[in-house]
Amino acid sequence: YFMITRKQVMTRDPQEICFTIPIFEPLPTQYYVRAISDRWIGSETTAAISFQHLILPERHPPHTDLLDLQPLPITALKDPAFERIFKFSHFNPIQTQIFHTLYHSDNNVLLGAPTGS
């Protein structure tokens, strides 16, 4: 459900809608996306989405290699309250490698690792 206000219509503000469309093999040449108003009669639009130059990611992307890094001490947290949480002195290799991304950024992360790694 997507609603446009009268002000947005009158000022012709561009609207952006993000959605996901499943894509199956064999890849079609294009999809048609159709938007129809349930309130304004005759208000609709159709857009053709071409897949001619579409580059899809690998089906099974390779895993990230574990770098040969020195174990990071928990003092890298730079907060005594956080440091007291951990009962060990250094992070393990996986924790060391992802520390900066997890602790110093707002990036999304998907981490998959076996227990005890």
PDB file of N, CA and C in Angstrom, residues 54-100:
ATOM      1  N   LEU A  54      21.007  -6.783 -17.443  1.00  0.00           N
ATOM      2  CA  LEU A  54      20.969  -7.089 -16.017  1.00  0.00           C
ATOM      3  C   LEU A  54      22.133  -7.997 -15.638  1.00  0.00           C
ATOM      4  N   ILE A  55      22.830  -7.636 -14.581  1.00  0.00           N
ATOM      5  CA  ILE A  55      23.912  -8.464 -14.062  1.00  0.00           C
ATOM      6  C   ILE A  55      23.473  -8.966 -12.689  1.00  0.00           C
ATOM      7  N   LEU A  56      23.295 -10.270 -12.581  1.00  0.00           N
ATOM      8  CA  LEU A  56      22.866 -10.872 -11.325  1.00  0.00           C
ATOM      9  C   LEU A  56      24.080 -11.294 -10.507  1.00  0.00           C
ATOM     10  N   PRO A  57      23.966 -11.280  -9.184  1.00  0.00           N
ATOM     11  CA  PRO A  57      25.077 -11.767  -8.354  1.00  0.00           C
ATOM     12  C   PRO A  57      25.199 -13.286  -8.494  1.00  0.00           C
ATOM     13  N   GLU A  58      26.335 -13.806  -8.063  1.00  0.00           N
ATOM     14  CA  GLU A  58      26.532 -15.251  -8.100  1.00  0.00           C
ATOM     15  C   GLU A  58      25.487 -15.929  -7.226  1.00  0.00           C
ATOM     16  N   ARG A  59      25.073 -17.123  -7.623  1.00  0.00           N
ATOM     17  CA  ARG A  59      24.085 -17.856  -6.828  1.00  0.00           C
ATOM     18  C   ARG A  59      24.642 -18.205  -5.458  1.00  0.00           C
ATOM     19  N   HIS A  60      25.870 -18.627  -5.406  1.00  0.00           N
ATOM     20  CA  HIS A  60      26.518 -18.994  -4.145  1.00  0.00           C
ATOM     21  C   HIS A  60      27.845 -18.249  -4.070  1.00  0.00           C
ATOM     22  N   PRO A  61      27.815 -16.993  -3.589  1.00  0.00           N
ATOM     23  CA  PRO A  61      29.055 -16.223  -3.551  1.00  0.00           C
ATOM     24  C   PRO A  61      30.085 -16.901  -2.645  1.00  0.00           C
ATOM     25  N   PRO A  62      31.363 -16.741  -2.962  1.00  0.00           N
ATOM     26  CA  PRO A  62      32.403 -17.386  -2.152  1.00  0.00           C
ATOM     27  C   PRO A  62      32.466 -16.774  -0.760  1.00  0.00           C
ATOM     28  N   HIS A  63      32.923 -17.558   0.189  1.00  0.00           N
ATOM     29  CA  HIS A  63      33.065 -17.054   1.547  1.00  0.00           C
ATOM     30  C   HIS A  63      34.271 -16.123   1.635  1.00  0.00           C
ATOM     31  N   THR A  64      34.309 -15.316   2.653  1.00  0.00           N
ATOM     32  CA  THR A  64      35.432 -14.422   2.876  1.00  0.00           C
ATOM     33  C   THR A  64      36.544 -15.207   3.547  1.00  0.00           C
ATOM     34  N   ASP A  65      37.738 -15.130   2.996  1.00  0.00           N
ATOM     35  CA  ASP A  65      38.872 -15.831   3.598  1.00  0.00           C
ATOM     36  C   ASP A  65      39.214 -15.210   4.939  1.00  0.00           C
ATOM     37  N   LEU A  66      39.627 -16.061   5.876  1.00  0.00           N
ATOM     38  CA  LEU A  66      40.048 -15.595   7.194  1.00  0.00           C
ATOM     39  C   LEU A  66      41.487 -15.112   7.088  1.00  0.00           C
ATOM     40  N   LEU A  67      41.699 -13.852   7.418  1.00  0.00           N
ATOM     41  CA  LEU A  67      43.032 -13.256   7.325  1.00  0.00           C
ATOM     42  C   LEU A  67      43.886 -13.699   8.503  1.00  0.00           C
ATOM     43  N   ASP A  68      45.185 -13.708   8.314  1.00  0.00           N
ATOM     44  CA  ASP A  68      46.127 -14.090   9.369  1.00  0.00           C
ATOM     45  C   ASP A  68      46.461 -12.837  10.180  1.00  0.00           C
ATOM     46  N   LEU A  69      45.578 -12.489  11.110  1.00  0.00           N
ATOM     47  CA  LEU A  69      45.729 -11.281  11.930  1.00  0.00           C
ATOM     48  C   LEU A  69      46.131 -11.654  13.357  1.00  0.00           C
ATOM     49  N   GLN A  70      46.800 -10.719  14.005  1.00  0.00           N
ATOM     50  CA  GLN A  70      47.115 -10.901  15.422  1.00  0.00           C
ATOM     51  C   GLN A  70      45.810 -10.755  16.209  1.00  0.00           C
ATOM     52  N   PRO A  71      45.560 -11.628  17.205  1.00  0.00           N
ATOM     53  CA  PRO A  71      44.317 -11.502  17.983  1.00  0.00           C
ATOM     54  C   PRO A  71      44.195 -10.112  18.605  1.00  0.00           C
ATOM     55  N   LEU A  72      43.013  -9.553  18.506  1.00  0.00           N
ATOM     56  CA  LEU A  72      42.738  -8.207  19.001  1.00  0.00           C
ATOM     57  C   LEU A  72      42.401  -8.269  20.490  1.00  0.00           C
ATOM     58  N   PRO A  73      43.087  -7.475  21.326  1.00  0.00           N
ATOM     59  CA  PRO A  73      42.754  -7.485  22.757  1.00  0.00           C
ATOM     60  C   PRO A  73      41.405  -6.799  23.000  1.00  0.00           C
ATOM     61  N   ILE A  74      40.735  -7.210  24.076  1.00  0.00           N
ATOM     62  CA  ILE A  74      39.426  -6.613  24.359  1.00  0.00           C
ATOM     63  C   ILE A  74      39.536  -5.141  24.730  1.00  0.00           C
ATOM     64  N   THR A  75      40.739  -4.680  24.999  1.00  0.00           N
ATOM     65  CA  THR A  75      40.917  -3.243  25.283  1.00  0.00           C
ATOM     66  C   THR A  75      40.633  -2.387  24.049  1.00  0.00           C
ATOM     67  N   ALA A  76      40.518  -3.035  22.891  1.00  0.00           N
ATOM     68  CA  ALA A  76      40.149  -2.299  21.668  1.00  0.00           C
ATOM     69  C   ALA A  76      38.744  -1.713  21.782  1.00  0.00           C
ATOM     70  N   LEU A  77      37.955  -2.230  22.705  1.00  0.00           N
ATOM     71  CA  LEU A  77      36.607  -1.701  22.927  1.00  0.00           C
ATOM     72  C   LEU A  77      36.657  -0.280  23.490  1.00  0.00           C
ATOM     73  N   LYS A  78      37.759   0.055  24.192  1.00  0.00           N
ATOM     74  CA  LYS A  78      37.969   1.389  24.772  1.00  0.00           C
ATOM     75  C   LYS A  78      36.826   1.818  25.688  1.00  0.00           C
ATOM     76  N   ASP A  79      36.275   0.833  26.403  1.00  0.00           N
ATOM     77  CA  ASP A  79      35.210   1.111  27.363  1.00  0.00           C
ATOM     78  C   ASP A  79      35.293   0.041  28.455  1.00  0.00           C
ATOM     79  N   PRO A  80      35.730   0.423  29.665  1.00  0.00           N
ATOM     80  CA  PRO A  80      35.894  -0.565  30.747  1.00  0.00           C
ATOM     81  C   PRO A  80      34.616  -1.351  31.058  1.00  0.00           C
ATOM     82  N   ALA A  81      33.464  -0.723  30.893  1.00  0.00           N
ATOM     83  CA  ALA A  81      32.204  -1.433  31.159  1.00  0.00           C
ATOM     84  C   ALA A  81      32.008  -2.576  30.162  1.00  0.00           C
ATOM     85  N   PHE A  82      32.326  -2.332  28.906  1.00  0.00           N
ATOM     86  CA  PHE A  82      32.220  -3.389  27.893  1.00  0.00           C
ATOM     87  C   PHE A  82      33.291  -4.454  28.107  1.00  0.00           C
ATOM     88  N   GLU A  83      34.487  -4.018  28.481  1.00  0.00           N
ATOM     89  CA  GLU A  83      35.588  -4.964  28.668  1.00  0.00           C
ATOM     90  C   GLU A  83      35.292  -5.951  29.793  1.00  0.00           C
ATOM     91  N   ARG A  84      34.566  -5.518  30.829  1.00  0.00           N
ATOM     92  CA  ARG A  84      34.235  -6.404  31.949  1.00  0.00           C
ATOM     93  C   ARG A  84      33.256  -7.510  31.549  1.00  0.00           C
ATOM     94  N   ILE A  85      32.550  -7.332  30.443  1.00  0.00           N
ATOM     95  CA  ILE A  85      31.579  -8.328  29.989  1.00  0.00           C
ATOM     96  C   ILE A  85      32.283  -9.619  29.577  1.00  0.00           C
ATOM     97  N   PHE A  86      33.466  -9.486  28.979  1.00  0.00           N
ATOM     98  CA  PHE A  86      34.167 -10.634  28.419  1.00  0.00           C
ATOM     99  C   PHE A  86      35.088 -11.283  29.440  1.00  0.00           C
ATOM    100  N   LYS A  87      35.105 -12.606  29.462  1.00  0.00           N
ATOM    101  CA  LYS A  87      35.920 -13.359  30.405  1.00  0.00           C
ATOM    102  C   LYS A  87      37.227 -13.827  29.755  1.00  0.00           C
ATOM    103  N   PHE A  88      37.573 -13.255  28.624  1.00  0.00           N
ATOM    104  CA  PHE A  88      38.811 -13.599  27.933  1.00  0.00           C
ATOM    105  C   PHE A  88      39.563 -12.304  27.625  1.00  0.00           C
ATOM    106  N   SER A  89      40.843 -12.429  27.274  1.00  0.00           N
ATOM    107  CA  SER A  89      41.667 -11.240  27.074  1.00  0.00           C
ATOM    108  C   SER A  89      41.762 -10.790  25.618  1.00  0.00           C
ATOM    109  N   HIS A  90      41.537 -11.722  24.662  1.00  0.00           N
ATOM    110  CA  HIS A  90      41.654 -11.405  23.240  1.00  0.00           C
ATOM    111  C   HIS A  90      40.464 -11.983  22.483  1.00  0.00           C
ATOM    112  N   PHE A  91      40.088 -11.312  21.409  1.00  0.00           N
ATOM    113  CA  PHE A  91      39.040 -11.836  20.539  1.00  0.00           C
ATOM    114  C   PHE A  91      39.598 -12.970  19.687  1.00  0.00           C
ATOM    115  N   ASN A  92      38.717 -13.883  19.243  1.00  0.00           N
ATOM    116  CA  ASN A  92      39.162 -14.981  18.386  1.00  0.00           C
ATOM    117  C   ASN A  92      39.395 -14.442  16.960  1.00  0.00           C
ATOM    118  N   PRO A  93      39.937 -15.268  16.038  1.00  0.00           N
ATOM    119  CA  PRO A  93      40.259 -14.761  14.688  1.00  0.00           C
ATOM    120  C   PRO A  93      39.073 -14.153  13.936  1.00  0.00           C
ATOM    121  N   ILE A  94      37.910 -14.750  14.008  1.00  0.00           N
ATOM    122  CA  ILE A  94      36.744 -14.197  13.307  1.00  0.00           C
ATOM    123  C   ILE A  94      36.307 -12.884  13.944  1.00  0.00           C
ATOM    124  N   GLN A  95      36.255 -12.846  15.270  1.00  0.00           N
ATOM    125  CA  GLN A  95      35.893 -11.607  15.962  1.00  0.00           C
ATOM    126  C   GLN A  95      36.894 -10.494  15.658  1.00  0.00           C
ATOM    127  N   THR A  96      38.181 -10.852  15.591  1.00  0.00           N
ATOM    128  CA  THR A  96      39.226  -9.871  15.273  1.00  0.00           C
ATOM    129  C   THR A  96      39.012  -9.291  13.882  1.00  0.00           C
ATOM    130  N   GLN A  97      38.692 -10.168  12.914  1.00  0.00           N
ATOM    131  CA  GLN A  97      38.547  -9.702  11.533  1.00  0.00           C
ATOM    132  C   GLN A  97      37.327  -8.806  11.341  1.00  0.00           C
ATOM    133  N   ILE A  98      36.251  -9.056  12.041  1.00  0.00           N
ATOM    134  CA  ILE A  98      35.032  -8.269  11.830  1.00  0.00           C
ATOM    135  C   ILE A  98      34.838  -7.143  12.845  1.00  0.00           C
ATOM    136  N   PHE A  99      35.767  -7.018  13.795  1.00  0.00           N
ATOM    137  CA  PHE A  99      35.611  -6.051  14.874  1.00  0.00           C
ATOM    138  C   PHE A  99      35.327  -4.639  14.370  1.00  0.00           C
ATOM    139  N   HIS A 100      36.158  -4.130  13.482  1.00  0.00           N
ATOM    140  CA  HIS A 100      35.998  -2.735  13.045  1.00  0.00           C
ATOM    141  C   HIS A 100      34.630  -2.494  12.413  1.00  0.00           C
TER     142      HIS A 100
END
